[in-house]
Amino acid sequence: MITESLLQEFALDAELIHVNHAAMAPWPTRAVHAINHFAAENAMQAGRNYPQWLEVENRLRRNLARMINAPHAEDIALVPNTSSALSLVAYGLPWSAGDNVVISDEEFPSNKVVWESLNKYGVQVRYANLWHSATPEQAIFDLVDQHTRVVAVSSLQYKTGIRLNLGQLGAYCRPREVLLCIDGIQTIGAMGCDVQADHIDFIMADGHKWLLGPEGLALFYCRPELRARLDLKQYGWHMLEDYLNFDQTTWRPAVHAQRFEPGSPNMLAIHALDASVSLLLEAGLDQVSQAILGKNHYLMEALRANGNYDIISPVSEQRRAGILVVNHKTKDNTVLYRYLSENKVYCALRGGNIRFSPHFYTPNNKLDALIELMARFEDNPTT
């Protein structure tokens, strides 16, 4: 349940209008306290309490598994970022010349460059235009053929805010033995996710956006049946089956997802993300999603009523999530972005348009202040 005490955990500058969770989230107070406590503990005790730190790490895996309905906590790997996880998939799978990967033509570079880099193996990347078919999913299906090995798409496109139906993608890909890889950075923590029901083979997401955590830590889920199919490229002590037995003379990679974590974990980020995830679970994932959709709708309707803005993002709730992208009909969006920034609005300029992304806790009075600023933009003499 979203309580007043949870809302009070965000201590942003009173003058700041933060509507940019699609880029970088603030940490809730409990995450700040977790980091401060961890730092003080290190200063006074060094690594003496490492067994307790491992308990925090294991709790984080359990909670992340719960957020995406993974079968088990051992299905969650903690990796440095989304790009690392995507590379684990792209360079773990065996490829043959003539294979292809289907992505969308709107992907963030993380989910574009990694697949394009496989051209040295003769792998083709196909780009689906999500807006030019009956549905975005159909645009993807139209590019799949007998040589398609992977469909790799973002659950929510960062430049337009279009949300894909992951269940439809999974239902199409699984019987055709096409692997489904989802960059979930723009929905995990904001929208519900069910890797089992949606037949998702791989999903990854950094913690510093909708999960309200720090940079430098991401979740990576690999369907258990596929773990052994990913060829490991990095090796180290932490990814071994008996990783705390430092005297072993023979070894093998862990059978669970820790096999994708070659070296020491980022314990600082683990403590922070554990705290942030606990807040989201305490608020309730369904309640968080509905609150985000409500704030997105409130802002969208106000800007539609203004009359000076085109709504670039989908208007249907089934296609929306946390991102709202708008375009000024007659004025330069770069000037609008500068005007908003000067008035302490933290938003983003993406694809030449203005992108807003409030979270569940974003105060309505901040949205009202943003709406007022957008209305006053017409009267700004510098525009």
JSON list of N, CA and C in Angstrom, two decimals, residues 2-3 7 18 30 33 54 68 77 104 118-119 145 151 155 161 223 225 277 285 296 315 323 333 359 366 375 379:
[
{"chain": "A", "resi": 2, "resn": "ILE", "atom": "N", "xyz": [0.51, 2.22, -0.82]},
{"chain": "A", "resi": 2, "resn": "ILE", "atom": "CA", "xyz": [1.27, 3.46, -0.89]},
{"chain": "A", "resi": 2, "resn": "ILE", "atom": "C", "xyz": [0.80, 4.36, 0.26]},
{"chain": "A", "resi": 3, "resn": "THR", "atom": "N", "xyz": [1.63, 4.45, 1.27]},
{"chain": "A", "resi": 3, "resn": "THR", "atom": "CA", "xyz": [1.30, 5.24, 2.45]},
{"chain": "A", "resi": 3, "resn": "THR", "atom": "C", "xyz": [2.03, 6.58, 2.41]},
{"chain": "A", "resi": 7, "resn": "LEU", "atom": "N", "xyz": [5.77, 7.96, 0.76]},
{"chain": "A", "resi": 7, "resn": "LEU", "atom": "CA", "xyz": [5.92, 9.16, -0.07]},
{"chain": "A", "resi": 7, "resn": "LEU", "atom": "C", "xyz": [6.94, 10.12, 0.53]},
{"chain": "A", "resi": 18, "resn": "HIS", "atom": "N", "xyz": [11.18, 16.83, -10.58]},
{"chain": "A", "resi": 18, "resn": "HIS", "atom": "CA", "xyz": [11.86, 15.65, -11.11]},
{"chain": "A", "resi": 18, "resn": "HIS", "atom": "C", "xyz": [10.87, 14.79, -11.89]},
{"chain": "A", "resi": 30, "resn": "ARG", "atom": "N", "xyz": [15.60, 5.42, 2.72]},
{"chain": "A", "resi": 30, "resn": "ARG", "atom": "CA", "xyz": [16.09, 4.15, 3.25]},
{"chain": "A", "resi": 30, "resn": "ARG", "atom": "C", "xyz": [17.32, 3.64, 2.50]},
{"chain": "A", "resi": 33, "resn": "HIS", "atom": "N", "xyz": [20.21, 5.70, 3.88]},
{"chain": "A", "resi": 33, "resn": "HIS", "atom": "CA", "xyz": [20.58, 5.17, 5.19]},
{"chain": "A", "resi": 33, "resn": "HIS", "atom": "C", "xyz": [21.34, 3.86, 5.07]},
{"chain": "A", "resi": 54, "resn": "LEU", "atom": "N", "xyz": [26.20, -10.98, 2.85]},
{"chain": "A", "resi": 54, "resn": "LEU", "atom": "CA", "xyz": [25.69, -12.02, 1.94]},
{"chain": "A", "resi": 54, "resn": "LEU", "atom": "C", "xyz": [24.20, -12.24, 2.15]},
{"chain": "A", "resi": 68, "resn": "ILE", "atom": "N", "xyz": [9.80, -10.07, -10.88]},
{"chain": "A", "resi": 68, "resn": "ILE", "atom": "CA", "xyz": [9.60, -10.51, -12.26]},
{"chain": "A", "resi": 68, "resn": "ILE", "atom": "C", "xyz": [8.99, -11.91, -12.34]},
{"chain": "A", "resi": 77, "resn": "ALA", "atom": "N", "xyz": [20.92, -13.15, -11.63]},
{"chain": "A", "resi": 77, "resn": "ALA", "atom": "CA", "xyz": [22.33, -12.75, -11.56]},
{"chain": "A", "resi": 77, "resn": "ALA", "atom": "C", "xyz": [22.39, -11.25, -11.33]},
{"chain": "A", "resi": 104, "resn": "SER", "atom": "N", "xyz": [13.83, -3.47, -32.70]},
{"chain": "A", "resi": 104, "resn": "SER", "atom": "CA", "xyz": [13.04, -2.38, -33.24]},
{"chain": "A", "resi": 104, "resn": "SER", "atom": "C", "xyz": [13.98, -1.28, -33.74]},
{"chain": "A", "resi": 118, "resn": "LEU", "atom": "N", "xyz": [27.64, -8.27, -33.94]},
{"chain": "A", "resi": 118, "resn": "LEU", "atom": "CA", "xyz": [27.74, -9.66, -34.38]},
{"chain": "A", "resi": 118, "resn": "LEU", "atom": "C", "xyz": [27.87, -9.80, -35.89]},
{"chain": "A", "resi": 119, "resn": "ASN", "atom": "N", "xyz": [27.92, -8.67, -36.59]},
{"chain": "A", "resi": 119, "resn": "ASN", "atom": "CA", "xyz": [28.05, -8.77, -38.05]},
{"chain": "A", "resi": 119, "resn": "ASN", "atom": "C", "xyz": [29.33, -9.46, -38.47]},
{"chain": "A", "resi": 145, "resn": "ASP", "atom": "N", "xyz": [11.89, -15.04, -39.58]},
{"chain": "A", "resi": 145, "resn": "ASP", "atom": "CA", "xyz": [11.85, -16.15, -40.53]},
{"chain": "A", "resi": 145, "resn": "ASP", "atom": "C", "xyz": [12.60, -17.34, -39.94]},
{"chain": "A", "resi": 151, "resn": "VAL", "atom": "N", "xyz": [14.68, -12.50, -30.88]},
{"chain": "A", "resi": 151, "resn": "VAL", "atom": "CA", "xyz": [13.97, -11.22, -30.91]},
{"chain": "A", "resi": 151, "resn": "VAL", "atom": "C", "xyz": [14.42, -10.47, -29.67]},
{"chain": "A", "resi": 155, "resn": "SER", "atom": "N", "xyz": [11.15, -3.44, -23.52]},
{"chain": "A", "resi": 155, "resn": "SER", "atom": "CA", "xyz": [9.75, -3.54, -23.13]},
{"chain": "A", "resi": 155, "resn": "SER", "atom": "C", "xyz": [9.02, -2.22, -23.33]},
{"chain": "A", "resi": 161, "resn": "GLY", "atom": "N", "xyz": [8.02, 6.03, -25.79]},
{"chain": "A", "resi": 161, "resn": "GLY", "atom": "CA", "xyz": [7.17, 5.54, -24.71]},
{"chain": "A", "resi": 161, "resn": "GLY", "atom": "C", "xyz": [6.18, 4.48, -25.14]},
{"chain": "A", "resi": 223, "resn": "ARG", "atom": "N", "xyz": [16.40, -17.82, -18.48]},
{"chain": "A", "resi": 223, "resn": "ARG", "atom": "CA", "xyz": [15.56, -19.00, -18.25]},
{"chain": "A", "resi": 223, "resn": "ARG", "atom": "C", "xyz": [16.45, -20.19, -17.87]},
{"chain": "A", "resi": 225, "resn": "GLU", "atom": "N", "xyz": [16.56, -23.31, -18.19]},
{"chain": "A", "resi": 225, "resn": "GLU", "atom": "CA", "xyz": [16.91, -24.31, -19.20]},
{"chain": "A", "resi": 225, "resn": "GLU", "atom": "C", "xyz": [17.95, -23.82, -20.19]},
{"chain": "A", "resi": 277, "resn": "VAL", "atom": "N", "xyz": [14.34, -1.58, -3.51]},
{"chain": "A", "resi": 277, "resn": "VAL", "atom": "CA", "xyz": [13.39, -2.61, -3.93]},
{"chain": "A", "resi": 277, "resn": "VAL", "atom": "C", "xyz": [12.40, -2.92, -2.81]},
{"chain": "A", "resi": 285, "resn": "LEU", "atom": "N", "xyz": [3.44, -3.61, -6.07]},
{"chain": "A", "resi": 285, "resn": "LEU", "atom": "CA", "xyz": [3.79, -3.40, -7.48]},
{"chain": "A", "resi": 285, "resn": "LEU", "atom": "C", "xyz": [2.59, -2.96, -8.30]},
{"chain": "A", "resi": 296, "resn": "ASN", "atom": "N", "xyz": [0.94, 9.75, -15.52]},
{"chain": "A", "resi": 296, "resn": "ASN", "atom": "CA", "xyz": [1.20, 9.89, -16.94]},
{"chain": "A", "resi": 296, "resn": "ASN", "atom": "C", "xyz": [-0.05, 10.42, -17.65]},
{"chain": "A", "resi": 315, "resn": "VAL", "atom": "N", "xyz": [-1.59, 6.95, -26.73]},
{"chain": "A", "resi": 315, "resn": "VAL", "atom": "CA", "xyz": [-2.58, 7.44, -25.78]},
{"chain": "A", "resi": 315, "resn": "VAL", "atom": "C", "xyz": [-3.30, 6.29, -25.08]},
{"chain": "A", "resi": 323, "resn": "ILE", "atom": "N", "xyz": [6.63, 6.65, -19.46]},
{"chain": "A", "resi": 323, "resn": "ILE", "atom": "CA", "xyz": [7.21, 7.68, -20.32]},
{"chain": "A", "resi": 323, "resn": "ILE", "atom": "C", "xyz": [6.13, 8.41, -21.12]},
{"chain": "A", "resi": 333, "resn": "ASN", "atom": "N", "xyz": [11.83, 22.50, -29.80]},
{"chain": "A", "resi": 333, "resn": "ASN", "atom": "CA", "xyz": [11.87, 21.74, -28.56]},
{"chain": "A", "resi": 333, "resn": "ASN", "atom": "C", "xyz": [13.18, 21.93, -27.79]},
{"chain": "A", "resi": 359, "resn": "HIS", "atom": "N", "xyz": [7.40, 9.20, -11.40]},
{"chain": "A", "resi": 359, "resn": "HIS", "atom": "CA", "xyz": [7.25, 7.91, -10.71]},
{"chain": "A", "resi": 359, "resn": "HIS", "atom": "C", "xyz": [6.00, 7.96, -9.84]},
{"chain": "A", "resi": 366, "resn": "LYS", "atom": "N", "xyz": [3.75, 19.09, -8.10]},
{"chain": "A", "resi": 366, "resn": "LYS", "atom": "CA", "xyz": [4.89, 19.26, -9.00]},
{"chain": "A", "resi": 366, "resn": "LYS", "atom": "C", "xyz": [4.43, 19.12, -10.46]},
{"chain": "A", "resi": 375, "resn": "ALA", "atom": "N", "xyz": [2.47, 25.96, -20.03]},
{"chain": "A", "resi": 375, "resn": "ALA", "atom": "CA", "xyz": [1.52, 26.96, -20.53]},
{"chain": "A", "resi": 375, "resn": "ALA", "atom": "C", "xyz": [2.18, 28.32, -20.66]},
{"chain": "A", "resi": 379, "resn": "ASP", "atom": "N", "xyz": [4.52, 32.59, -23.56]},
{"chain": "A", "resi": 379, "resn": "ASP", "atom": "CA", "xyz": [4.70, 34.01, -23.25]},
{"chain": "A", "resi": 379, "resn": "ASP", "atom": "C", "xyz": [6.14, 34.36, -22.92]}
]
